[in-house]
Tab-separated table of C-alpha atoms in Angstrom:
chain	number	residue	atom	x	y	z
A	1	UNK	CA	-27.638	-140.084	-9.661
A	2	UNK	CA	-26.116	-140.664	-13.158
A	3	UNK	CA	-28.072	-138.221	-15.042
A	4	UNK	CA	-26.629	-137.459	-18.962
A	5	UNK	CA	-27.998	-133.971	-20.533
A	6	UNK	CA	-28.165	-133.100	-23.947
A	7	UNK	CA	-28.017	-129.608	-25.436
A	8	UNK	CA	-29.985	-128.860	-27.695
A	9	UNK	CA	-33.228	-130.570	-27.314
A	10	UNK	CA	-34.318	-129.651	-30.414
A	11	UNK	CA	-32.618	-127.824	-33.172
A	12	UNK	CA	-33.222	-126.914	-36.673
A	13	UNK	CA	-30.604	-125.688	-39.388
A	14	UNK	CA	-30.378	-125.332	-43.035
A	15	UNK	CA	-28.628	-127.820	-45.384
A	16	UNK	CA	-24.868	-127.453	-45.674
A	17	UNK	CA	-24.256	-125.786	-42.810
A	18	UNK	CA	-22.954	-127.719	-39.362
A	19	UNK	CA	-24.580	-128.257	-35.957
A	20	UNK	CA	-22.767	-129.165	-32.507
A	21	UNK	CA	-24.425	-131.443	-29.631
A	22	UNK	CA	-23.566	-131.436	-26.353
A	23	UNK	CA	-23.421	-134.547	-24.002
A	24	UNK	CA	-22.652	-133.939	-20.808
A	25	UNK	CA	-22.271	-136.410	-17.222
A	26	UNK	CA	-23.573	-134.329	-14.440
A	27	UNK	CA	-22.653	-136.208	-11.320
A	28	UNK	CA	-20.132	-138.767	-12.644
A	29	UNK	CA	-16.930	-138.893	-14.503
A	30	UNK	CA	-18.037	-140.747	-17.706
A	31	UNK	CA	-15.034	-142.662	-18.780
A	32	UNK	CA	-16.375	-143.267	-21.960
A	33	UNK	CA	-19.552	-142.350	-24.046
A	34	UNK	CA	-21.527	-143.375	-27.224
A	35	UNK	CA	-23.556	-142.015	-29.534
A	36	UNK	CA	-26.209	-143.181	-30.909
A	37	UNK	CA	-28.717	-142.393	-34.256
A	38	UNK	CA	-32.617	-143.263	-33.787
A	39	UNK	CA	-34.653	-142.940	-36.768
A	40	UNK	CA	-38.560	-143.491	-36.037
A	41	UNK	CA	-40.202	-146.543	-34.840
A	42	UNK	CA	-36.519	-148.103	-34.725
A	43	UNK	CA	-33.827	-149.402	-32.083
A	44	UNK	CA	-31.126	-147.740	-31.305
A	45	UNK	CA	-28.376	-147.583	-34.063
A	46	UNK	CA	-24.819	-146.863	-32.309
A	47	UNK	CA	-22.717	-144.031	-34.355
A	48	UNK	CA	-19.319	-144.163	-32.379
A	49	UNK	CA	-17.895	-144.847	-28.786
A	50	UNK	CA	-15.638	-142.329	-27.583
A	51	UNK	CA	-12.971	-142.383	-24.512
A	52	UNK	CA	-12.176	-139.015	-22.856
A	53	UNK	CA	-8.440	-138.042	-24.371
A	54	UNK	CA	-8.461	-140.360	-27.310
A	55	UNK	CA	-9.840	-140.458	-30.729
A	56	UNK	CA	-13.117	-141.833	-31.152
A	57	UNK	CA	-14.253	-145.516	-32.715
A	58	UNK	CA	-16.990	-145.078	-35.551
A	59	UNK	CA	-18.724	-147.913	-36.743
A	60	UNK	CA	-18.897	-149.572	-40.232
A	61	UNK	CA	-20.952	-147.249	-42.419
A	62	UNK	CA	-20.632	-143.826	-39.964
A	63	UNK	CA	-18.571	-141.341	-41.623
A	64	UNK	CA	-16.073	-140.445	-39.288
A	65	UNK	CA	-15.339	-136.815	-41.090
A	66	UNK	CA	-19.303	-135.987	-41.208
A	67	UNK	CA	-19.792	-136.616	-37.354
A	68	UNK	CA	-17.302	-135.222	-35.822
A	69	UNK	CA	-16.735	-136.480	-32.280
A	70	UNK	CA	-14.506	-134.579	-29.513
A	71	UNK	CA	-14.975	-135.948	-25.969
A	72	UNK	CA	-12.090	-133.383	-24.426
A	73	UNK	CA	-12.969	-133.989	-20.537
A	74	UNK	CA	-14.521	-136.912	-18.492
A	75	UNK	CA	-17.821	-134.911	-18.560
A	76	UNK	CA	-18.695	-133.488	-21.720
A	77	UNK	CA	-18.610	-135.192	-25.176
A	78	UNK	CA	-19.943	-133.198	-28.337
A	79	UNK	CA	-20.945	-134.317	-31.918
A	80	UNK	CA	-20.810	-132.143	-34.834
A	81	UNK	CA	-22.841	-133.050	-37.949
A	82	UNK	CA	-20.844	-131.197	-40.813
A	83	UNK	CA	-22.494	-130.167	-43.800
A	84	UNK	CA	-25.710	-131.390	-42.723
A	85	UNK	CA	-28.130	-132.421	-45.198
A	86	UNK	CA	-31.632	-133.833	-45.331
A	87	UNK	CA	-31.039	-137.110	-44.766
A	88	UNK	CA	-29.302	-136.396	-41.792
A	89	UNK	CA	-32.347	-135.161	-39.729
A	90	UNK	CA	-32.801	-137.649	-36.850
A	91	UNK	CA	-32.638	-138.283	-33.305
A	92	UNK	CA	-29.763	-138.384	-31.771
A	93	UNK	CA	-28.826	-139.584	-28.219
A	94	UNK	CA	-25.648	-140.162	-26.185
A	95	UNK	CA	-25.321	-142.099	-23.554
A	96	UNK	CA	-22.597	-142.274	-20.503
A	97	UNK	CA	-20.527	-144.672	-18.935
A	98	UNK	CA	-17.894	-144.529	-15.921
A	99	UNK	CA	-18.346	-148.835	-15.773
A	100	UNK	CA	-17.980	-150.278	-18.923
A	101	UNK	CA	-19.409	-152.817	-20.001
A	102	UNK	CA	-22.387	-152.330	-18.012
A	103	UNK	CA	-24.473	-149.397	-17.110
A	104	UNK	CA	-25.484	-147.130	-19.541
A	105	UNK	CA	-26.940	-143.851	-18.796
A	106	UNK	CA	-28.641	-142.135	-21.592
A	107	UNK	CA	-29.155	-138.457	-22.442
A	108	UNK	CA	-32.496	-137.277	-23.648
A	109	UNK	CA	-31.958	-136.986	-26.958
A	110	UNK	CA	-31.212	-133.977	-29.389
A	111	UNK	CA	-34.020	-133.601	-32.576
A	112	UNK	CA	-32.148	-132.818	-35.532
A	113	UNK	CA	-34.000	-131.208	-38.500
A	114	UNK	CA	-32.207	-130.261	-41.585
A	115	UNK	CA	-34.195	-128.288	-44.207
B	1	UNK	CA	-24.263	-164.276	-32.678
B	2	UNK	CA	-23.919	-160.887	-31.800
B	3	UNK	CA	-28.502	-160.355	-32.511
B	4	UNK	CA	-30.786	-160.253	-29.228
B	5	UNK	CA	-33.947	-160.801	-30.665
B	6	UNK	CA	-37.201	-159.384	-29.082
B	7	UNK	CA	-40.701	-159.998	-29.326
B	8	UNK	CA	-43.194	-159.051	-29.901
B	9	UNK	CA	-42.598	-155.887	-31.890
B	10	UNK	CA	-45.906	-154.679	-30.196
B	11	UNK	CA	-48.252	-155.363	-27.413
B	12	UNK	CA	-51.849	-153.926	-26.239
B	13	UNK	CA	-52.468	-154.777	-23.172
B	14	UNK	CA	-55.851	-153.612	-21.019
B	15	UNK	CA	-54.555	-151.707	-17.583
B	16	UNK	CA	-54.377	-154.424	-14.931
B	17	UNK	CA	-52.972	-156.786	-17.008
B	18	UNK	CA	-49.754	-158.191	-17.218
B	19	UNK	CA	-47.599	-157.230	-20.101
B	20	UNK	CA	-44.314	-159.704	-21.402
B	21	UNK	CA	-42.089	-158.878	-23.362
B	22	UNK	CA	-39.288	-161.896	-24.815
B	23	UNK	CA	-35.727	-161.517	-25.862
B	24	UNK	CA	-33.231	-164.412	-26.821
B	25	UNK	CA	-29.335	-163.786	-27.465
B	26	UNK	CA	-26.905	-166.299	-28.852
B	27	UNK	CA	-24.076	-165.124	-27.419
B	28	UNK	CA	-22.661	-167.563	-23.985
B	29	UNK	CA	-20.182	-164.257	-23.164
B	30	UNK	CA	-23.100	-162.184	-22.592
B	31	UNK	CA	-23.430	-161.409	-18.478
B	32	UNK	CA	-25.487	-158.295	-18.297
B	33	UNK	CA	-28.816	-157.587	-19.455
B	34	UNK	CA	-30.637	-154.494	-18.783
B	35	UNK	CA	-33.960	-153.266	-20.227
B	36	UNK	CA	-35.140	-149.632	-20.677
B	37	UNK	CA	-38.103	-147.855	-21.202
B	38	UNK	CA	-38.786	-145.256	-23.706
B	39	UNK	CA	-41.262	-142.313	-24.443
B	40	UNK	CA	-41.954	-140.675	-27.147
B	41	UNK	CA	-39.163	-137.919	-27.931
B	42	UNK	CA	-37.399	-139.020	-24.727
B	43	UNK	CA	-33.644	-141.371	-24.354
B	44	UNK	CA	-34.114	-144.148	-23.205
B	45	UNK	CA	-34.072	-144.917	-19.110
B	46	UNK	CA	-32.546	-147.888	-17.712
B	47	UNK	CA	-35.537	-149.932	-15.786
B	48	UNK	CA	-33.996	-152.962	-14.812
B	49	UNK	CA	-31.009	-155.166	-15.074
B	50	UNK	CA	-30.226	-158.593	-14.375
B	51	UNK	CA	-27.274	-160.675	-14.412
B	52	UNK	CA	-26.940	-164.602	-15.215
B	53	UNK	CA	-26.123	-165.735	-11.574
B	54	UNK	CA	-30.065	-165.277	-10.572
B	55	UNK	CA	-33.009	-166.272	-12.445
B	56	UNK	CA	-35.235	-163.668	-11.623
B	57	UNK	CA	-35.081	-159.814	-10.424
B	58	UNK	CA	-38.167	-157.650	-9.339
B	59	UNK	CA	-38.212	-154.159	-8.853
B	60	UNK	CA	-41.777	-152.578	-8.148
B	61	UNK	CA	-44.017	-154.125	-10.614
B	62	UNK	CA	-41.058	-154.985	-12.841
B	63	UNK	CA	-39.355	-158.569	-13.099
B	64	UNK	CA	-36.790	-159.985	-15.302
B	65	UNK	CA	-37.345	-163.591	-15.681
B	66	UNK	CA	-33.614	-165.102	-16.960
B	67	UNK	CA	-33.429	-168.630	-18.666
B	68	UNK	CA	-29.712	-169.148	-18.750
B	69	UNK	CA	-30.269	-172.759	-20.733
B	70	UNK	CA	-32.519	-171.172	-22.998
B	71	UNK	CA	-30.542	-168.112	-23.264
B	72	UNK	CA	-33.711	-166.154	-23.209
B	73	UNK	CA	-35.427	-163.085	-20.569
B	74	UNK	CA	-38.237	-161.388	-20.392
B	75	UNK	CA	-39.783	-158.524	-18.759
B	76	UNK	CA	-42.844	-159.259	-16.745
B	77	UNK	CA	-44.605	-155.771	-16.242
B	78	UNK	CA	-47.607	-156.372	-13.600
B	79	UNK	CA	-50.358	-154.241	-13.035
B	80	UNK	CA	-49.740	-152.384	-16.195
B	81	UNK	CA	-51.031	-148.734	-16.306
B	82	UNK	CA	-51.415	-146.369	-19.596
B	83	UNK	CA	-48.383	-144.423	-18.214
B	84	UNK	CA	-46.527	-147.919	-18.980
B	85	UNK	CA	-47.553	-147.103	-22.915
B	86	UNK	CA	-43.777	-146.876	-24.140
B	87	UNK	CA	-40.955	-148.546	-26.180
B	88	UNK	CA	-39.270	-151.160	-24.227
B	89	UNK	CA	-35.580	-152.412	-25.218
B	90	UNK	CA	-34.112	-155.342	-24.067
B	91	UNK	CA	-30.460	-155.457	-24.320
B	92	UNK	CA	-27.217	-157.422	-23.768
B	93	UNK	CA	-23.410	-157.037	-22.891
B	94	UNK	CA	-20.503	-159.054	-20.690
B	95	UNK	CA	-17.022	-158.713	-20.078
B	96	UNK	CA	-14.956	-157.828	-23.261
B	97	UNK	CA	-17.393	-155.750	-24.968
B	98	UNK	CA	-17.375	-152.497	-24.909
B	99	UNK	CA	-21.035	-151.942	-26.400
B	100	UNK	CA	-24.284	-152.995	-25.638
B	101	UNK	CA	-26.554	-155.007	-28.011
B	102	UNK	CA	-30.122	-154.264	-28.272
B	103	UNK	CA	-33.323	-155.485	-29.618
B	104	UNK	CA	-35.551	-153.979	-31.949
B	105	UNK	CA	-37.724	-153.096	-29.540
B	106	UNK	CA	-41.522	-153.564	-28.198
B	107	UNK	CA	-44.283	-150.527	-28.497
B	108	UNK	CA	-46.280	-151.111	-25.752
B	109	UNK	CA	-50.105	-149.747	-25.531
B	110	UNK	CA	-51.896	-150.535	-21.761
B	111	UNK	CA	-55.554	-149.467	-22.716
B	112	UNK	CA	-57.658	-147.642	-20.208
């Protein structure tokens, strides 16, 4: 049980343009979910927590316009990276929660690649 | 007061040892500390997760050691095998937080 997929796995698009990644909860309603930025050799740097129906909560420094975070059912969240540029090439992982603040399921991660 | 702070930032061990990995938090309101495991290109998996009414949890040839004075844990990983050759995370939460708090993580290397 609580498994978290991500989709893509790996994707690569050219500066300026945008790129969407899934999260979803396969066998549990995820109440809310978080996503997270992992740049090599480093922890875990949390972008934003988002509850299903409501606007998400960025943290300090995470521009909320750039990532764009929609979590529109109690199983699927999405990011969208607008106007992606270099520096935004990471990995990038959500993670799922139906028992806050406690268990946290996490996806496996989406490779993002901007050239 | 928010920082859990882990050690060492990375460990070789030689398979059949035992590998331990420290963490220390500041914060009393924390009540829920998991660790997880990750692989190279891979989320992280929760392994294990302990909370502050015992002082130790084992799970296969995992155990969480928890020093509730000493607001410290570790992760006691017997036996170790190459396939334990990951990142481990400890991390912290409780009741009123919404997020969890992790450390900076430990590279672990178990040597054939």
């Amino acid at each position: 049980g609580a498994v978290v997929s991500q989709h893509p796995s790996r994707v690569i698009c050219k500066s300026g343009t945008s790129v969407k990644i899934e999260c979803r909860s396969l066998d549990f309603q995820a109440t809310t979910m978080f996503w997270y930025r992992q740049f090599p050799k480093q922890s875990l740097m949390l972008m934003a927590t988002s509850n299903e129906g409501s606007k998400a909560t960025y943290e300090q420094g995470v521009e909320k316009d750039k990532f764009l975070i929609n979590h529109a059912s109690l199983t699927l969240s999405t990011l969208t990276v607008t106007s992606a540029h270099p520096e935004d090439s990471s990995f990038y992982i959500c993670s799922a929660t139906d028992r806050l603040p406690y268990e946290q399921y996490f996806g496996p991660g989406t490779r993002l690649t901007v050239t | 007061q928010q920082q859990v702070k882990q050690s060492p930032q990375s460990l070789i061990v030689q398979k059949g040892g035992i590998s331990i990995i420290n963490c220390a938090y500041e914060n009393t309101a924390f009540d829920y500390f998991p660790w997880y495991q990750q692989f190279p290109g891979k989320g992280p998996a929760l392994l294990i997760a302990i909370r502050p009414d015992v002082s130790e949890k084992k799970e296969g040839r995992f155990t969480i050691s928890f020093n509730k004075s000493a607001k410290q844990f570790s992760l006691h990983i017997m036996d170790s095998q190459p396939g334990d050759s990951a990142t481990y995370f400890c991390a912290a939460s409780g009741a009123g937080y919404s997020t969890l708090t992790f450390g900076k993580g430990t590279m672990l290397l178990v040597s054939p």
